[in-house]
PDB file of C-alpha atoms in Angstrom:
ATOM      1  CA  MET T   1     -16.650 -25.252  13.280  1.00  0.00           C
ATOM      2  CA  SER T   2     -16.188 -24.205  16.885  1.00  0.00           C
ATOM      3  CA  ASN T   3     -14.548 -20.957  15.792  1.00  0.00           C
ATOM      4  CA  MET T   4     -17.784 -19.544  14.309  1.00  0.00           C
ATOM      5  CA  SER T   5     -19.076 -16.398  15.952  1.00  0.00           C
ATOM      6  CA  ALA T   6     -21.622 -13.699  15.256  1.00  0.00           C
ATOM      7  CA  TYR T   7     -20.205 -10.277  14.358  1.00  0.00           C
ATOM      8  CA  MET T   8     -21.635  -6.998  13.227  1.00  0.00           C
ATOM      9  CA  LEU T   9     -19.771  -5.649  10.228  1.00  0.00           C
ATOM     10  CA  SER T  10     -18.384  -2.796  12.313  1.00  0.00           C
ATOM     11  CA  GLN T  11     -16.626  -5.499  14.351  1.00  0.00           C
ATOM     12  CA  VAL T  12     -15.144  -7.054  11.211  1.00  0.00           C
ATOM     13  CA  GLY T  13     -13.285  -3.951  10.052  1.00  0.00           C
ATOM     14  CA  ASP T  14     -13.072  -0.192   9.846  1.00  0.00           C
ATOM     15  CA  ILE T  15     -15.498   1.569   7.498  1.00  0.00           C
ATOM     16  CA  VAL T  16     -14.138   4.704   5.813  1.00  0.00           C
ATOM     17  CA  THR T  17     -15.529   7.137   3.260  1.00  0.00           C
ATOM     18  CA  GLY T  18     -13.325   8.110   0.355  1.00  0.00           C
ATOM     19  CA  THR T  19     -11.967  11.573  -0.377  1.00  0.00           C
ATOM     20  CA  THR T  20     -10.833  13.236  -3.568  1.00  0.00           C
ATOM     21  CA  PRO T  21      -7.625  15.268  -3.393  1.00  0.00           C
ATOM     22  CA  ASN T  22      -7.963  18.765  -4.825  1.00  0.00           C
ATOM     23  CA  THR T  23      -7.815  18.328  -8.599  1.00  0.00           C
ATOM     24  CA  LYS T  24      -6.478  21.874  -9.012  1.00  0.00           C
ATOM     25  CA  VAL T  25      -3.290  21.010  -7.100  1.00  0.00           C
ATOM     26  CA  GLU T  26      -1.179  19.283  -9.743  1.00  0.00           C
ATOM     27  CA  ASN T  27       1.382  17.699  -7.406  1.00  0.00           C
ATOM     28  CA  LEU T  28      -1.384  15.601  -5.799  1.00  0.00           C
ATOM     29  CA  TRP T  29      -2.081  13.794  -9.088  1.00  0.00           C
ATOM     30  CA  ASN T  30      -0.424  11.822 -11.887  1.00  0.00           C
ATOM     31  CA  GLY T  31       1.638   9.577  -9.650  1.00  0.00           C
ATOM     32  CA  ASP T  32       1.545   5.788  -9.558  1.00  0.00           C
ATOM     33  CA  ILE T  33      -0.937   5.212  -6.713  1.00  0.00           C
ATOM     34  CA  PRO T  34      -4.426   4.057  -7.793  1.00  0.00           C
ATOM     35  CA  PHE T  35      -7.369   6.395  -7.256  1.00  0.00           C
ATOM     36  CA  TYR T  36     -10.477   4.188  -7.275  1.00  0.00           C
ATOM     37  CA  SER T  37     -13.837   5.468  -8.516  1.00  0.00           C
ATOM     38  CA  PRO T  38     -17.084   3.645  -9.413  1.00  0.00           C
ATOM     39  CA  ALA T  39     -16.109   3.718 -13.097  1.00  0.00           C
ATOM     40  CA  ASP T  40     -13.207   1.393 -12.243  1.00  0.00           C
ATOM     41  CA  PHE T  41     -15.521  -1.396 -11.032  1.00  0.00           C
ATOM     42  CA  ASN T  42     -16.261  -3.723 -13.938  1.00  0.00           C
ATOM     43  CA  GLY T  43     -18.041  -6.535 -12.119  1.00  0.00           C
ATOM     44  CA  ASP T  44     -14.904  -8.500 -11.265  1.00  0.00           C
ATOM     45  CA  VAL T  45     -14.166  -9.299  -7.627  1.00  0.00           C
ATOM     46  CA  TYR T  46     -10.752  -7.631  -7.789  1.00  0.00           C
ATOM     47  CA  CYS T  47     -10.266  -4.109  -9.073  1.00  0.00           C
ATOM     48  CA  GLY T  48      -6.782  -3.946 -10.518  1.00  0.00           C
ATOM     49  CA  LYS T  49      -6.897  -1.035 -12.936  1.00  0.00           C
ATOM     50  CA  THR T  50      -7.905   2.562 -12.387  1.00  0.00           C
ATOM     51  CA  THR T  51      -8.252   5.425 -14.835  1.00  0.00           C
ATOM     52  CA  ARG T  52      -6.690   7.970 -12.477  1.00  0.00           C
ATOM     53  CA  PHE T  53      -3.640   7.976 -10.241  1.00  0.00           C
ATOM     54  CA  ILE T  54      -2.441  10.113  -7.371  1.00  0.00           C
ATOM     55  CA  SER T  55       1.003  10.977  -6.080  1.00  0.00           C
ATOM     56  CA  LYS T  56       2.437  10.141  -2.646  1.00  0.00           C
ATOM     57  CA  LYS T  57       1.532  13.685  -1.656  1.00  0.00           C
ATOM     58  CA  GLY T  58      -2.035  13.050  -2.873  1.00  0.00           C
ATOM     59  CA  MET T  59      -2.164   9.879  -0.804  1.00  0.00           C
ATOM     60  CA  SER T  60      -1.108  11.804   2.294  1.00  0.00           C
ATOM     61  CA  VAL T  61      -4.075  14.206   2.106  1.00  0.00           C
ATOM     62  CA  GLY T  62      -6.709  11.478   1.728  1.00  0.00           C
ATOM     63  CA  ARG T  63      -7.885   8.422   3.622  1.00  0.00           C
ATOM     64  CA  PRO T  64      -5.639   5.610   2.362  1.00  0.00           C
ATOM     65  CA  ILE T  65      -6.980   2.093   2.083  1.00  0.00           C
ATOM     66  CA  PRO T  66      -4.666  -0.922   2.190  1.00  0.00           C
ATOM     67  CA  ARG T  67      -4.839  -3.680  -0.419  1.00  0.00           C
ATOM     68  CA  ASN T  68      -7.596  -6.258   0.026  1.00  0.00           C
ATOM     69  CA  SER T  69     -10.121  -3.707   1.272  1.00  0.00           C
ATOM     70  CA  ILE T  70     -13.759  -4.060   0.223  1.00  0.00           C
ATOM     71  CA  MET T  71     -15.017  -1.022  -1.712  1.00  0.00           C
ATOM     72  CA  VAL T  72     -18.767  -0.359  -2.156  1.00  0.00           C
ATOM     73  CA  THR T  73     -20.310   2.544  -4.083  1.00  0.00           C
ATOM     74  CA  CYS T  74     -22.900   4.387  -2.012  1.00  0.00           C
ATOM     75  CA  ILE T  75     -23.722   7.382  -4.228  1.00  0.00           C
ATOM     76  CA  GLY T  76     -25.166   7.178  -7.726  1.00  0.00           C
ATOM     77  CA  SER T  77     -24.582   3.632  -8.944  1.00  0.00           C
ATOM     78  CA  ILE T  78     -25.087   2.111  -5.493  1.00  0.00           C
ATOM     79  CA  GLY T  79     -23.833  -1.413  -5.006  1.00  0.00           C
ATOM     80  CA  LYS T  80     -20.896  -1.603  -7.397  1.00  0.00           C
ATOM     81  CA  MET T  81     -18.157  -3.431  -5.521  1.00  0.00           C
ATOM     82  CA  GLY T  82     -14.567  -4.500  -5.709  1.00  0.00           C
ATOM     83  CA  ILE T  83     -11.550  -5.547  -3.689  1.00  0.00           C
ATOM     84  CA  ASN T  84      -8.501  -3.413  -4.366  1.00  0.00           C
ATOM     85  CA  LYS T  85      -5.307  -5.182  -5.437  1.00  0.00           C
ATOM     86  CA  THR T  86      -3.142  -2.209  -4.479  1.00  0.00           C
ATOM     87  CA  ALA T  87      -3.251   0.367  -1.679  1.00  0.00           C
ATOM     88  CA  GLY T  88      -4.739   3.667  -2.785  1.00  0.00           C
ATOM     89  CA  LEU T  89      -7.543   6.168  -2.294  1.00  0.00           C
ATOM     90  CA  THR T  90     -11.207   6.126  -3.259  1.00  0.00           C
ATOM     91  CA  ASN T  91     -13.459   9.011  -4.134  1.00  0.00           C
ATOM     92  CA  GLN T  92     -16.304  10.102  -1.876  1.00  0.00           C
ATOM     93  CA  GLN T  93     -18.848   7.930  -3.718  1.00  0.00           C
ATOM     94  CA  ILE T  94     -17.200   4.869  -2.189  1.00  0.00           C
ATOM     95  CA  ASN T  95     -17.291   3.514   1.340  1.00  0.00           C
ATOM     96  CA  THR T  96     -14.641   0.955   2.126  1.00  0.00           C
ATOM     97  CA  LEU T  97     -14.496  -1.815   4.692  1.00  0.00           C
ATOM     98  CA  ILE T  98     -10.914  -2.427   5.803  1.00  0.00           C
ATOM     99  CA  PRO T  99     -11.173  -5.905   7.353  1.00  0.00           C
ATOM    100  CA  PHE T 100      -9.317  -6.614  10.552  1.00  0.00           C
ATOM    101  CA  GLN T 101      -6.515  -9.171  10.123  1.00  0.00           C
ATOM    102  CA  ASN T 102      -8.409 -12.113  11.535  1.00  0.00           C
ATOM    103  CA  PHE T 103     -11.176 -11.921   8.894  1.00  0.00           C
ATOM    104  CA  ASP T 104     -10.964 -13.278   5.370  1.00  0.00           C
ATOM    105  CA  HIS T 105     -11.555 -10.350   2.999  1.00  0.00           C
ATOM    106  CA  GLU T 106     -12.966 -12.525   0.204  1.00  0.00           C
ATOM    107  CA  TYR T 107     -15.446 -14.240   2.502  1.00  0.00           C
ATOM    108  CA  VAL T 108     -16.674 -10.888   3.812  1.00  0.00           C
ATOM    109  CA  TYR T 109     -16.830  -9.527   0.237  1.00  0.00           C
ATOM    110  CA  TYR T 110     -19.200 -12.319  -0.799  1.00  0.00           C
ATOM    111  CA  LEU T 111     -21.386 -11.851   2.270  1.00  0.00           C
ATOM    112  CA  ILE T 112     -21.807  -8.189   1.367  1.00  0.00           C
ATOM    113  CA  ARG T 113     -22.283  -9.017  -2.319  1.00  0.00           C
ATOM    114  CA  ASN T 114     -25.079 -11.433  -1.482  1.00  0.00           C
ATOM    115  CA  SER T 115     -26.856  -8.699   0.521  1.00  0.00           C
ATOM    116  CA  ILE T 116     -26.357  -5.847  -1.937  1.00  0.00           C
ATOM    117  CA  GLU T 117     -30.018  -5.638  -3.028  1.00  0.00           C
ATOM    118  CA  ARG T 118     -31.027  -4.913   0.549  1.00  0.00           C
ATOM    119  CA  LEU T 119     -28.391  -2.192   0.694  1.00  0.00           C
ATOM    120  CA  ILE T 120     -29.661  -0.649  -2.551  1.00  0.00           C
ATOM    121  CA  ASN T 121     -33.237  -0.672  -1.254  1.00  0.00           C
ATOM    122  CA  CYS T 122     -32.181   1.407   1.763  1.00  0.00           C
ATOM    123  CA  ALA T 123     -31.265   4.394  -0.417  1.00  0.00           C
ATOM    124  CA  PRO T 124     -33.831   7.200  -0.323  1.00  0.00           C
ATOM    125  CA  GLN T 125     -35.618   7.822  -3.608  1.00  0.00           C
ATOM    126  CA  THR T 126     -33.833  10.939  -4.838  1.00  0.00           C
ATOM    127  CA  THR T 127     -32.480  12.107  -8.176  1.00  0.00           C
ATOM    128  CA  ILE T 128     -29.084  10.688  -7.228  1.00  0.00           C
ATOM    129  CA  PRO T 129     -29.404   7.717  -4.862  1.00  0.00           C
ATOM    130  CA  ILE T 130     -27.154   8.084  -1.827  1.00  0.00           C
ATOM    131  CA  LEU T 131     -26.402   6.039   1.255  1.00  0.00           C
ATOM    132  CA  ARG T 132     -25.011   8.425   3.821  1.00  0.00           C
ATOM    133  CA  ASN T 133     -22.141   7.069   5.897  1.00  0.00           C
ATOM    134  CA  GLY T 134     -23.654   7.818   9.288  1.00  0.00           C
ATOM    135  CA  HIS T 135     -27.039   6.416   8.367  1.00  0.00           C
ATOM    136  CA  ALA T 136     -26.698   3.622   5.915  1.00  0.00           C
ATOM    137  CA  ILE T 137     -23.205   2.239   6.034  1.00  0.00           C
ATOM    138  CA  THR T 138     -22.546   2.335   9.750  1.00  0.00           C
ATOM    139  CA  SER T 139     -26.120   1.818  10.928  1.00  0.00           C
ATOM    140  CA  LEU T 140     -27.214  -0.510   8.170  1.00  0.00           C
ATOM    141  CA  PHE T 141     -24.126  -2.696   8.246  1.00  0.00           C
ATOM    142  CA  SER T 142     -24.047  -2.666  12.028  1.00  0.00           C
ATOM    143  CA  GLU T 143     -27.718  -3.241  12.751  1.00  0.00           C
ATOM    144  CA  GLU T 144     -30.188  -3.781   9.924  1.00  0.00           C
ATOM    145  CA  ILE T 145     -28.473  -6.525   7.971  1.00  0.00           C
ATOM    146  CA  ARG T 146     -26.449  -8.097  10.738  1.00  0.00           C
ATOM    147  CA  CYS T 147     -28.546 -11.232  10.338  1.00  0.00           C
ATOM    148  CA  TYR T 148     -26.979 -11.623   6.887  1.00  0.00           C
ATOM    149  CA  PHE T 149     -23.558 -11.533   8.490  1.00  0.00           C
ATOM    150  CA  TYR T 150     -24.425 -13.747  11.419  1.00  0.00           C
ATOM    151  CA  VAL T 151     -21.677 -16.275  10.800  1.00  0.00           C
ATOM    152  CA  ILE T 152     -18.328 -14.898   9.733  1.00  0.00           C
ATOM    153  CA  TYR T 153     -15.344 -17.158  10.060  1.00  0.00           C
ATOM    154  CA  SER T 154     -12.488 -15.814  12.103  1.00  0.00           C
ATOM    155  CA  THR T 155      -9.139 -17.209  10.973  1.00  0.00           C
ATOM    156  CA  LYS T 156      -7.601 -16.846  14.417  1.00  0.00           C
TER     157      LYS T 156
END
C-alpha cells in the first residue's frame, strides 16, 4: 500500500467538455464513430451503444475522447455516467475525464459515482440544472470534493 497518494481529480486526468458538430453539415454525420449523449447512458458502467454516429470529418471538428474515458452529464439530467467502450465525441451536456495512463479508469469511475449526489447538489436551482465547466467540474472536482478522492491508486 506504499503507492497510495492523494490527488485532486485534475491531477488524475484531463477534463473536457463535449461539442456537437454542426447538424446541418451532412458530411459530419452518419459515419461509424459514436456520438455520446445523456440518452445513451442506461445505468450500466460501460456505454457501448449510441443512437447517433459521426464521420471522421465530424470527429476532427470536435473534442475527441479516447476509449475508457469517464463521461458525466452536467446539464439537465446531472449525474448520469458511463465509461465509453469506443473513442468518439460527446455533446456539450457531458464533461469527460480522460484519465492519465497511470490511473485505473474503473476505480476513478466508482469514486466519482459514489460522490455523485454531492455533485448534483452543487447545481444551481434553475429550470434546467447545469454545472458549468469552469465552476463546477474543474473547481468542484479539484477542490470541493477532493476529500472523496483522497486515496487513488496509481498503477505505476
